[in-house]
Short mmCIF file of C-alpha atoms in Angstrom, two decimals:
data_model
loop_
_atom_site.label_atom_id
_atom_site.label_comp_id
_atom_site.label_asym_id
_atom_site.label_seq_id
_atom_site.Cartn_x
_atom_site.Cartn_y
_atom_site.Cartn_z
CA UNK F 4 114.22 89.98 70.81
CA UNK F 5 117.29 90.33 73.63
CA UNK F 6 115.04 93.34 74.85
CA UNK F 7 111.62 91.81 75.39
CA UNK F 8 114.05 89.03 77.43
CA UNK F 9 114.99 91.71 79.37
CA UNK F 10 111.79 93.51 80.34
CA UNK F 11 110.43 90.10 80.82
CA UNK F 12 112.72 89.29 83.50
CA UNK F 13 112.24 92.75 84.43
CA UNK F 14 108.56 92.33 85.01
CA UNK F 15 109.18 88.67 86.29
CA UNK F 16 111.39 90.68 89.11
CA UNK F 17 109.17 93.90 89.70
CA UNK F 18 106.33 91.17 90.45
CA UNK F 19 108.28 88.62 92.55
CA UNK F 20 109.30 92.08 94.35
CA UNK F 21 105.28 93.09 94.88
CA UNK F 22 104.06 89.92 95.97
CA UNK F 23 107.51 90.79 98.28
CA UNK F 24 106.47 93.47 100.20
CA UNK F 25 102.70 92.75 99.53
CA UNK F 26 100.70 91.93 102.96
CA UNK F 27 97.35 89.37 104.05
CA UNK F 28 94.52 91.38 105.59
CA UNK F 29 92.26 90.25 108.23
CA UNK F 30 89.25 91.59 107.48
CA UNK F 31 85.80 90.66 109.12
CA UNK F 32 83.71 87.71 107.41
CA UNK F 33 83.01 87.71 104.11
CA UNK F 34 84.89 90.40 102.38
CA UNK F 35 88.36 90.35 100.82
CA UNK F 36 91.26 92.93 99.61
CA UNK F 37 93.07 94.19 96.46
CA UNK F 38 95.99 95.47 96.08
CA UNK F 39 95.12 98.29 93.87
CA UNK F 40 98.11 100.77 93.31
CA UNK F 41 101.44 99.75 94.21
CA UNK F 42 104.77 101.92 95.07
CA UNK F 43 104.03 105.28 95.23
CA UNK F 44 104.89 106.11 98.46
CA UNK F 45 103.72 108.75 100.39
CA UNK F 46 100.55 108.29 99.81
CA UNK F 47 98.23 110.28 102.58
CA UNK F 48 94.68 110.69 101.68
CA UNK F 49 93.35 109.54 98.62
CA UNK F 50 89.47 110.37 96.78
CA UNK F 51 87.73 108.04 93.95
CA UNK F 52 85.19 109.63 91.82
CA UNK F 53 82.05 108.12 90.65
CA UNK F 54 83.61 106.53 87.07
CA UNK F 55 86.02 104.90 89.18
CA UNK F 56 88.83 106.81 88.71
CA UNK F 57 91.38 107.44 91.96
CA UNK F 58 93.90 109.72 93.08
CA UNK F 59 96.10 109.89 95.90
CA UNK F 60 97.96 113.24 97.17
CA UNK F 61 101.53 112.05 97.41
CA UNK F 62 103.78 113.63 100.47
CA UNK F 63 106.47 113.18 98.11
CA UNK F 64 107.03 114.55 94.41
CA UNK F 65 107.16 111.38 92.60
CA UNK F 66 108.51 112.12 89.21
CA UNK F 67 107.96 115.80 90.33
CA UNK F 68 104.16 115.54 90.61
CA UNK F 69 102.89 115.57 94.11
CA UNK F 70 99.13 113.93 92.55
CA UNK F 71 97.98 110.97 90.17
CA UNK F 72 95.04 109.51 89.33
CA UNK F 73 95.18 106.17 87.50
CA UNK F 74 92.72 104.93 85.83
CA UNK F 75 90.83 101.73 84.66
CA UNK F 76 89.76 102.78 80.92
CA UNK F 77 89.13 98.80 79.74
CA UNK F 78 87.00 98.37 82.73
CA UNK F 79 88.78 95.27 83.62
CA UNK F 80 88.81 96.25 87.23
CA UNK F 81 92.94 97.20 86.63
CA UNK F 82 94.01 100.36 86.45
CA UNK F 83 96.00 100.97 82.82
CA UNK F 84 96.45 104.79 83.36
CA UNK F 85 98.92 107.44 84.87
CA UNK F 86 98.68 111.21 84.61
CA UNK F 87 100.54 112.67 87.24
CA UNK F 88 100.08 116.43 88.20
CA UNK F 89 100.18 118.90 91.15
CA UNK F 90 104.74 119.99 91.12
CA UNK F 91 103.10 120.54 95.53
CA UNK F 92 103.41 117.60 97.92
CA UNK F 93 100.60 117.34 100.34
CA UNK F 94 98.29 115.77 103.00
CA UNK F 95 94.60 117.27 101.72
CA UNK F 96 92.60 115.79 98.47
CA UNK F 97 88.68 115.38 98.01
CA UNK F 98 85.74 115.08 95.06
CA UNK F 99 82.51 117.91 94.54
CA UNK F 100 81.01 119.57 92.65
CA UNK F 101 82.75 118.84 89.32
CA UNK F 102 85.92 119.48 91.15
CA UNK F 103 89.33 118.17 92.78
CA UNK F 104 90.70 119.61 95.96
CA UNK F 105 93.75 119.24 96.76
CA UNK F 106 96.08 120.61 99.46
CA UNK F 107 99.99 121.91 99.69
CA UNK F 108 100.88 122.03 103.80
CA UNK F 109 99.69 125.69 102.78
CA UNK F 110 97.00 126.16 100.26
CA UNK F 111 94.36 124.54 98.85
CA UNK F 112 94.34 124.59 95.16
CA UNK F 113 90.73 122.97 92.57
CA UNK F 114 90.63 121.66 89.34
CA UNK F 115 87.55 121.78 87.27
CA UNK F 116 86.13 118.32 85.41
CA UNK F 117 84.39 117.99 82.47
CA UNK F 118 81.53 116.32 81.91
CA UNK F 119 83.76 113.11 81.46
CA UNK F 120 85.40 113.55 84.54
CA UNK F 121 88.27 114.78 82.64
CA UNK F 122 90.17 117.77 83.58
CA UNK F 123 90.35 120.54 82.30
CA UNK F 124 93.75 121.66 82.67
CA UNK F 125 95.23 119.82 85.50
CA UNK F 126 97.78 121.92 85.02
CA UNK F 127 96.08 125.34 85.67
CA UNK F 128 94.44 125.14 89.47
CA UNK F 129 92.80 127.76 90.71
CA UNK F 130 94.03 128.49 94.11
CA UNK F 131 90.77 129.19 96.38
CA UNK F 132 93.34 128.83 100.10
CA UNK F 133 96.75 129.68 100.40
CA UNK F 134 99.31 131.68 103.15
CA UNK F 135 98.65 129.16 105.90
CA UNK F 136 99.93 128.47 108.85
CA UNK F 137 103.28 126.15 107.44
CA UNK F 138 105.97 125.56 110.69
CA UNK F 139 107.08 121.94 109.76
CA UNK F 140 105.65 120.03 113.12
CA UNK F 141 101.41 119.36 111.81
CA UNK F 142 101.58 120.70 108.85
CA UNK F 143 99.30 118.84 107.02
CA UNK F 144 96.55 120.36 105.48
CA UNK F 145 93.73 117.62 105.77
CA UNK F 146 90.21 119.01 103.77
CA UNK F 147 86.70 117.76 103.50
CA UNK F 148 83.68 119.34 101.71
CA UNK F 149 80.14 120.71 102.69
CA UNK F 150 77.13 120.41 100.85
CA UNK F 151 77.04 124.27 100.28
CA UNK F 152 80.00 125.04 99.20
CA UNK F 153 82.81 125.54 101.90
CA UNK F 154 85.83 123.59 102.51
CA UNK F 155 87.07 122.78 105.72
CA UNK F 156 90.74 122.82 106.66
CA UNK F 157 92.42 121.58 108.83
CA UNK F 158 95.30 124.32 110.60
CA UNK F 159 97.38 121.89 113.10
CA UNK F 160 98.80 123.80 115.78
CA UNK F 161 102.92 123.67 115.11
CA UNK F 162 102.83 122.48 118.82
CA UNK F 163 101.87 119.68 121.47
CA UNK F 164 100.24 121.85 124.32
CA UNK F 165 101.80 125.19 123.67
CA UNK F 166 104.08 125.90 126.07
CA UNK F 167 106.09 128.30 126.48
CA UNK F 168 109.39 126.26 125.47
CA UNK F 169 107.67 123.51 122.88
CA UNK F 170 108.55 120.47 123.88
CA UNK F 171 110.55 120.88 127.08
CA UNK F 172 110.39 119.11 130.67
CA UNK F 173 109.23 121.98 132.93
CA UNK F 174 108.18 124.53 130.64
CA UNK F 175 104.77 126.59 131.34
CA UNK F 176 101.78 126.36 129.37
CA UNK F 177 100.71 129.82 128.51
CA UNK F 178 97.96 131.38 128.81
CA UNK F 179 96.30 131.97 126.83
CA UNK F 180 97.70 130.65 123.77
CA UNK F 181 97.99 132.85 120.78
CA UNK F 182 99.01 129.54 118.94
CA UNK F 183 94.82 129.26 118.54
CA UNK F 184 94.90 133.02 116.02
CA UNK F 185 96.11 130.80 113.55
CA UNK F 186 95.89 127.14 114.46
CA UNK F 187 94.89 124.29 116.46
CA UNK F 188 91.34 124.64 114.80
CA UNK F 189 89.54 124.19 111.84
CA UNK F 190 89.01 126.67 109.24
CA UNK F 191 86.76 127.53 106.74
CA UNK F 192 86.46 128.86 104.07
CA UNK F 193 84.41 129.99 100.59
CA UNK F 194 85.33 127.16 96.87
CA UNK F 195 84.27 129.15 95.25
CA UNK F 196 86.63 132.30 96.13
CA UNK F 197 90.63 132.44 94.59
CA UNK F 198 92.91 133.92 97.07
CA UNK F 199 90.84 133.45 100.17
CA UNK F 200 93.41 133.40 103.18
CA UNK F 201 93.30 134.14 107.21
CA UNK F 202 90.99 137.49 106.35
CA UNK F 203 88.59 135.92 104.26
CA UNK F 204 88.22 132.19 105.62
CA UNK F 205 86.03 132.39 109.42
CA UNK F 206 87.42 130.18 111.80
CA UNK F 207 85.40 127.37 112.20
CA UNK F 208 85.97 125.22 115.47
CA UNK F 209 89.19 126.16 117.79
CA UNK F 210 91.05 124.48 120.26
CA UNK F 211 91.91 121.17 118.75
CA UNK F 212 95.28 119.87 118.35
CA UNK F 213 95.64 118.17 115.08
CA UNK F 214 93.27 117.10 113.13
CA UNK F 215 94.46 114.66 109.94
CA UNK F 216 91.31 112.45 109.57
CA UNK F 217 87.52 114.58 108.81
CA UNK F 218 84.71 114.00 106.71
CA UNK F 219 81.09 116.00 106.29
CA UNK F 220 78.38 113.53 108.02
CA UNK F 221 75.66 113.52 105.69
CA UNK F 222 72.89 112.38 106.75
CA UNK F 223 73.28 114.27 109.74
CA UNK F 224 74.69 117.20 107.74
CA UNK F 225 78.32 118.48 110.19
CA UNK F 226 81.12 117.71 110.64
CA UNK F 227 83.31 114.87 112.47
CA UNK F 228 86.50 114.76 112.96
CA UNK F 229 89.31 112.39 114.63
CA UNK F 230 92.45 114.29 117.17
CA UNK F 231 95.64 113.45 117.39
CA UNK F 232 96.57 113.83 121.70
CA UNK F 233 99.07 116.32 122.90
CA UNK F 234 103.06 113.80 123.82
CA UNK F 235 105.20 113.83 126.52
CA UNK F 236 102.70 113.21 129.53
CA UNK F 237 104.78 110.35 130.98
CA UNK F 238 108.30 111.78 129.51
CA UNK F 239 107.72 115.29 131.54
CA UNK F 240 105.73 113.72 134.24
CA UNK F 241 106.80 111.18 135.15
CA UNK F 242 105.51 110.86 138.90
CA UNK F 243 101.69 111.42 137.30
CA UNK F 244 101.91 109.35 134.39
CA UNK F 245 103.79 105.94 134.87
CA UNK F 246 105.06 104.52 131.46
CA UNK F 247 102.17 101.68 130.83
CA UNK F 248 99.80 105.32 131.54
CA UNK F 249 102.03 108.00 129.14
CA UNK F 250 101.54 105.30 126.26
CA UNK F 251 97.72 104.98 126.67
CA UNK F 252 97.07 108.63 127.57
CA UNK F 253 95.92 111.31 126.78
CA UNK F 254 92.77 109.52 124.40
CA UNK F 255 93.07 110.20 120.61
CA UNK F 256 89.42 111.19 120.26
CA UNK F 257 86.31 111.41 117.60
CA UNK F 258 84.04 114.90 117.92
CA UNK F 259 80.94 116.50 115.99
CA UNK F 260 81.82 119.52 115.26
CA UNK F 261 79.53 121.95 115.38
CA UNK F 262 80.37 125.84 114.56
CA UNK F 263 82.50 127.36 116.85
CA UNK F 264 82.92 124.75 118.93
CA UNK F 265 85.67 124.04 121.01
CA UNK F 266 88.11 120.71 121.86
CA UNK F 267 89.19 122.35 125.01
CA UNK F 268 92.85 121.92 124.09
CA UNK F 269 95.93 122.65 125.19
CA UNK F 270 94.10 123.08 128.42
CA UNK F 271 92.31 119.94 128.82
CA UNK F 272 92.97 116.37 127.59
CA UNK F 273 90.62 113.06 126.65
CA UNK F 274 91.08 111.02 129.51
CA UNK F 275 89.29 108.27 128.25
CA UNK F 276 89.01 106.22 131.66
CA UNK F 277 87.73 108.73 133.53
CA UNK F 278 85.80 109.78 130.84
CA UNK F 279 86.93 113.81 131.84
CA UNK F 280 88.32 116.73 130.45
CA UNK F 281 91.46 116.49 132.77
CA UNK F 282 93.91 120.10 133.47
CA UNK F 283 96.95 119.66 130.90
CA UNK F 284 99.76 119.46 133.95
CA UNK F 285 102.13 122.42 131.93
CA UNK F 286 98.33 124.60 133.31
CA UNK F 287 97.93 123.22 137.10
CA UNK F 288 96.53 119.76 136.52
CA UNK F 289 96.84 116.34 138.33
CA UNK F 290 95.99 113.74 136.63
CA UNK F 291 92.81 114.34 138.48
CA UNK F 292 91.74 118.65 138.79
CA UNK F 293 89.43 119.02 135.48
CA UNK F 294 88.84 122.52 133.16
CA UNK F 295 87.61 123.96 129.81
CA UNK F 296 83.89 123.80 131.32
CA UNK F 297 82.87 125.35 127.41
CA UNK F 298 84.75 122.41 125.53
CA UNK F 299 82.78 119.37 123.90
CA UNK F 300 83.78 116.39 124.59
CA UNK F 301 84.31 113.90 122.52
CA UNK F 302 81.71 111.08 120.84
CA UNK F 303 84.90 108.50 121.23
CA UNK F 304 88.45 108.13 123.25
CA UNK F 305 90.76 106.04 121.34
CA UNK F 306 93.99 104.53 123.22
CA UNK F 307 96.06 107.58 123.34
CA UNK F 308 99.03 107.67 119.70
CA UNK F 309 97.86 105.48 117.53
CA UNK F 310 97.74 108.36 115.66
CA UNK F 311 94.46 108.36 113.85
CA UNK F 312 94.48 110.20 110.63
CA UNK F 313 91.41 109.96 108.29
CA UNK F 314 88.03 109.28 108.72
CA UNK F 315 85.58 107.89 106.33
CA UNK F 316 81.43 107.86 107.57
CA UNK F 317 80.09 105.00 105.16
CA UNK F 318 77.53 105.86 101.95
CA UNK F 319 77.99 103.19 100.04
CA UNK F 320 75.02 100.10 100.71
CA UNK F 321 77.18 97.54 98.53
CA UNK F 322 78.78 96.75 103.09
CA UNK F 323 76.34 94.28 105.37
CA UNK F 324 73.12 97.13 107.60
CA UNK F 325 75.02 97.69 110.17
CA UNK F 326 77.91 99.23 108.19
CA UNK F 327 75.32 102.20 106.40
CA UNK F 328 75.70 105.04 108.59
CA UNK F 329 79.28 104.41 110.58
CA UNK F 330 82.36 105.12 110.03
CA UNK F 331 85.80 103.94 109.40
CA UNK F 332 89.15 105.57 110.92
CA UNK F 333 91.22 104.66 109.84
CA UNK F 334 95.10 104.75 111.90
CA UNK F 335 99.07 105.71 111.35
CA UNK F 336 100.13 103.75 114.43
CA UNK F 337 102.31 105.77 117.74
CA UNK F 338 105.53 106.09 117.82
CA UNK F 339 105.67 107.22 121.35
CA UNK F 340 104.08 104.26 123.16
CA UNK F 341 107.87 102.43 124.13
CA UNK F 342 108.91 100.55 126.00
CA UNK F 343 105.83 100.15 125.15
CA UNK F 344 105.23 97.72 122.09
CA UNK F 345 104.09 100.06 119.44
CA UNK F 346 99.86 100.48 118.84
CA UNK F 347 97.12 101.07 116.11
CA UNK F 348 98.00 100.65 112.26
CA UNK F 349 94.45 99.58 111.69
CA UNK F 350 91.51 100.79 110.34
CA UNK F 351 88.88 100.68 112.40
CA UNK F 352 83.84 101.39 112.51
CA UNK F 353 82.94 102.88 114.11
CA UNK F 354 78.64 102.39 114.54
CA UNK F 355 76.48 105.40 114.22
CA UNK F 356 72.95 106.23 114.39
CA UNK F 357 72.33 109.38 113.58
CA UNK F 358 75.77 110.60 113.88
CA UNK F 359 75.78 109.30 117.46
CA UNK F 360 77.61 105.96 118.18
CA UNK F 361 75.30 102.67 119.18
CA UNK F 362 78.88 100.62 120.37
CA UNK F 363 81.61 100.26 120.84
CA UNK F 364 85.08 100.76 117.93
CA UNK F 365 85.98 97.44 116.65
CA UNK F 366 89.52 96.81 114.52
CA UNK F 367 87.95 96.65 110.64
CA UNK F 368 90.92 95.66 108.85
CA UNK F 369 94.44 94.81 110.60
CA UNK F 370 97.74 92.98 108.96
CA UNK F 371 99.31 96.57 107.42
CA UNK F 372 102.43 96.04 109.16
CA UNK F 373 102.98 93.07 108.06
CA UNK F 374 104.42 91.21 111.48
CA UNK F 375 103.37 91.57 115.28
CA UNK F 376 104.96 93.38 117.35
CA UNK F 377 105.67 96.70 116.15
CA UNK F 378 108.74 98.12 118.16
CA UNK F 379 109.34 101.32 115.78
CA UNK F 380 106.91 102.23 113.54
CA UNK F 381 110.04 101.78 111.05
CA UNK F 382 109.26 98.19 111.28
CA UNK F 383 105.83 97.78 110.27
CA UNK F 384 106.16 97.53 106.14
CA UNK F 385 102.51 99.52 106.05
CA UNK F 386 101.36 102.36 107.56
CA UNK F 387 96.78 103.57 107.14
CA UNK F 388 96.44 106.99 105.75
CA UNK F 389 93.87 107.78 104.18
CA UNK F 390 90.01 106.59 103.21
CA UNK F 391 87.85 106.65 99.81
CA UNK F 392 84.63 105.27 99.06
CA UNK F 393 84.02 104.05 95.70
CA UNK F 394 80.96 104.29 93.64
CA UNK F 395 80.11 100.69 94.12
CA UNK F 396 79.85 101.20 97.50
CA UNK F 397 83.64 99.07 98.37
CA UNK F 398 86.55 101.23 100.66
CA UNK F 399 90.36 101.69 99.66
CA UNK F 400 92.80 102.08 102.05
CA UNK F 401 96.54 103.77 101.27
CA UNK F 402 99.41 103.41 103.33
CA UNK F 403 102.06 106.22 103.14
CA UNK F 404 104.55 103.83 104.00
CA UNK F 405 105.62 102.77 100.67
CA UNK F 406 102.78 103.86 98.68
CA UNK F 407 100.00 101.47 98.20
CA UNK F 408 96.47 101.48 98.07
CA UNK F 409 93.85 98.69 98.64
CA UNK F 410 90.38 97.74 97.81
CA UNK F 411 87.64 95.79 100.58
CA UNK F 412 84.55 94.73 98.67
CA UNK F 413 81.61 93.13 100.44
CA UNK F 414 81.84 89.73 98.95
CA UNK F 415 79.48 87.99 101.70
CA UNK F 416 75.48 88.00 101.33
CA UNK A 3 124.30 73.80 115.12
CA UNK A 4 127.60 73.06 114.28
CA UNK A 5 130.28 73.35 117.10
CA UNK A 6 131.58 75.55 113.67
CA UNK A 7 129.38 77.90 113.95
CA UNK A 8 128.76 78.28 117.34
CA UNK A 9 132.71 79.20 117.41
CA UNK A 10 132.24 81.73 114.44
CA UNK A 11 129.21 82.79 116.12
CA UNK A 12 131.27 83.78 119.53
CA UNK A 13 134.21 85.01 117.98
CA UNK A 14 131.85 87.56 116.37
CA UNK A 15 130.13 88.56 119.31
CA UNK A 16 133.15 89.31 121.16
CA UNK A 17 134.55 91.33 118.17
CA UNK A 18 131.78 93.31 118.01
CA UNK A 19 131.63 93.35 121.95
CA UNK A 20 135.28 94.52 121.52
CA UNK A 21 134.78 97.70 118.99
CA UNK A 22 131.59 98.36 120.64
CA UNK A 23 133.54 99.27 124.45
CA UNK A 24 135.79 101.39 122.82
CA UNK A 25 137.12 104.45 124.30
CA UNK A 26 134.18 104.25 126.01
CA UNK A 27 134.34 102.10 129.45
CA UNK A 28 131.70 100.20 130.52
CA UNK A 29 130.55 102.81 133.52
CA UNK A 30 129.77 105.30 130.37
CA UNK A 31 127.99 102.97 128.35
CA UNK A 32 125.77 101.62 130.77
CA UNK A 33 124.91 104.95 132.59
CA UNK A 34 124.54 106.59 129.39
CA UNK A 35 121.64 103.38 128.18
CA UNK A 36 119.63 104.20 131.31
CA UNK A 37 120.48 107.90 130.24
CA UNK A 38 119.09 107.23 127.09
CA UNK A 39 115.88 105.53 127.52
CA UNK A 40 115.06 107.81 129.81
CA UNK A 41 115.65 111.30 127.53
CA UNK A 42 115.71 110.08 124.38
CA UNK A 43 114.02 106.31 123.73
CA UNK A 44 109.93 107.52 123.40
CA UNK A 45 111.14 110.42 119.84
CA UNK A 46 114.33 108.64 118.59
CA UNK A 47 112.94 105.19 119.13
CA UNK A 48 115.43 102.14 121.77
CA UNK A 49 116.94 100.98 118.30
CA UNK A 50 118.31 104.75 117.28
CA UNK A 51 115.98 105.02 113.80
CA UNK A 52 113.73 107.71 114.80
CA UNK A 53 109.37 107.21 113.39
CA UNK A 54 109.43 107.62 109.28
CA UNK A 55 108.15 111.77 108.71
CA UNK A 56 108.37 113.26 112.15
CA UNK A 57 111.90 112.70 113.91
CA UNK A 58 115.43 111.38 112.57
CA UNK A 59 117.48 108.22 112.80
CA UNK A 60 120.46 108.65 114.82
CA UNK A 61 122.00 105.96 113.31
CA UNK A 62 124.27 106.12 109.97
CA UNK A 63 124.10 110.53 110.48
CA UNK A 64 127.16 113.24 110.54
CA UNK A 65 125.25 115.00 113.39
CA UNK A 66 126.26 112.26 115.55
CA UNK A 67 129.87 111.03 114.49
CA UNK A 68 130.88 113.70 113.22
CA UNK A 69 131.36 117.71 115.73
CA UNK A 70 130.26 117.10 118.72
CA UNK A 71 130.86 121.18 119.72
CA UNK A 72 127.42 120.58 117.60
CA UNK A 73 126.03 118.03 118.65
CA UNK A 74 126.35 118.56 122.25
CA UNK A 75 124.59 122.42 120.99
CA UNK A 76 121.65 120.71 119.32
CA UNK A 77 121.77 118.77 123.55
CA UNK A 78 121.66 122.00 125.53
CA UNK A 79 119.52 124.31 122.81
CA UNK A 80 117.64 121.91 121.07
CA UNK A 81 116.95 122.73 117.20
CA UNK A 82 114.21 123.42 115.51
CA UNK A 83 114.64 123.48 111.85
CA UNK A 84 114.65 121.63 108.79
CA UNK A 85 116.81 118.79 108.27
CA UNK A 86 118.69 116.47 105.94
CA UNK A 87 118.87 113.30 107.71
CA UNK A 88 119.91 109.89 105.44
CA UNK A 89 118.16 111.27 102.59
CA UNK A 90 114.64 112.67 104.74
CA UNK A 91 113.45 115.72 105.87
CA UNK A 92 112.95 116.25 109.19
CA UNK A 93 111.24 119.49 110.86
CA UNK A 94 109.96 118.64 114.95
CA UNK A 95 111.43 120.32 116.74
CA UNK A 96 113.56 118.66 119.65
CA UNK A 97 113.70 120.10 122.83
CA UNK A 98 116.65 121.30 124.30
CA UNK A 99 118.36 119.37 127.53
CA UNK A 100 119.97 121.98 129.72
CA UNK A 101 118.59 120.43 132.69
CA UNK A 102 121.28 117.77 132.36
CA UNK A 103 124.45 117.69 133.98
CA UNK A 104 127.50 118.63 131.62
CA UNK A 105 128.65 114.75 132.85
CA UNK A 106 124.96 113.48 131.72
CA UNK A 107 124.75 114.73 128.63
CA UNK A 108 128.70 113.58 128.06
CA UNK A 109 127.17 110.24 129.21
CA UNK A 110 124.34 110.10 126.98
CA UNK A 111 127.12 111.84 123.71
CA UNK A 112 129.23 109.09 123.93
CA UNK A 113 126.96 106.38 123.98
CA UNK A 114 124.72 106.78 120.94
CA UNK A 115 128.32 107.86 119.19
CA UNK A 116 128.83 104.12 120.11
CA UNK A 117 126.76 102.10 119.93
CA UNK A 118 124.66 103.63 116.40
CA UNK A 119 126.90 104.06 114.25
CA UNK A 120 129.55 104.86 112.44
CA UNK A 121 131.93 105.11 116.04
CA UNK A 122 132.57 107.58 117.19
CA UNK A 123 135.40 109.02 119.88
CA UNK A 124 133.44 109.23 123.45
CA UNK A 125 132.29 112.99 125.00
CA UNK A 126 133.80 114.86 128.34
CA UNK A 127 131.79 116.57 130.52
CA UNK A 128 134.80 119.38 130.00
CA UNK A 129 133.83 119.64 126.11
CA UNK A 130 130.07 119.98 127.10
CA UNK A 131 130.86 122.95 130.00
CA UNK A 132 133.32 124.17 127.15
CA UNK A 133 129.56 124.51 124.75
CA UNK A 134 127.80 125.53 127.19
CA UNK A 135 129.67 128.38 128.48
CA UNK A 136 130.00 129.77 125.32
CA UNK A 137 126.87 129.93 124.42
CA UNK A 138 124.98 130.84 126.97
#
């Protein structure tokens, strides 16, 4: 009896704690959010299967495991079954063709699912890709799948702007940038071959500093990505970029990526105010000179440093018509806009038709930080990091500060 | 607010300001703060708390309050290895700041060691010079 009381007290206590750490999200009219998972730590990308199973990739092991599956066995809308597996940390996770794919910062694994959408053996994944560069900086390997048997893997550049000495004042940019041979782009691999590495894969796109958000657009059958732009413009070149411009510049970018595309990093950055590819000052730029004529232009630029960590095309029909074919982007929030306040920490929506923007971006879900202004990202209670769509057309947002997941649904008419 | 509250608060303020200026004169503190805001705060943040997953805090760590020569060497040579601070792993590279003078490095380190705690002694320019000579 005493233990029951103790349990009840514990339960009450945890309920109080989780109530304290939850926030109220601001959403457009007719939408509602429900917290469906809590306190999983660094939940990076997420995926939801056709039966509603939620998969979360963790960047810090929980009880020794790096992947969590939550299942609603009794179909009451609450997860009541937890499965932990995978002994590696990482960011990427994706579902397709009867498999679950997940990445560490060096490799990509896949797990077979049976007809009941159960894992055949969570302890024995196939390692389909290995030996990818991981030097810490920009080490996370985001992944997405097309419908032709390929997996696309981001390999971020272990560098800010390919200087001889990374992030050092006055150090020049290397010409050509040697990092691009093995990083700073998207690599493509077969989903059905084991132990592929650089030799077996293909550098699908280059000149992309660090893609964290990527998704296959099923409406136009092409790869789209969001890129984290470079740092230190103001800190290293205050005579060209004052503090305000350095906070705003360069743009975070949203690209359509045809095979073989070059995004221009490190030689140029996208200036969303001038709408031009501007030569990096490490390569002789002055804030005005343009460069990299062969590089593609983004579809859209966002204010600097907001950190677009996830991209999701809206494939469902549950939300109002304007959302169909459009894209959601989860912004992790900035750390280097000081002395300006930090920005981001929200999910935005970009209206698209046939893979082209048909309007400006707008904030879709806000309020994750739990406070008004954030001076230091450590003060943000939650930081959006992953996005997924459920079988009913609702969307899910993960947070890698406290490990929450919200389900956002449309309830209006 | 009662006058007792004010008195207690004032006392606390006096106490904390006298502690923070221990061993660090106000001119050094001011120069150090300006240098910190210019060269360090964009990554380590104004409050010294760093950035989750990316940039280590300067608060509550032996890297800051411990061995001065190691701290000086990090500023002179930068740091490009995984380190653990407050039980978190960090691996973003830090650039070298050897372009700063011995006095500037001494000032900014003295400011950091006095401000972000646990409080530690000041760094003098000749100590920076000695490390510079030893490793370059």
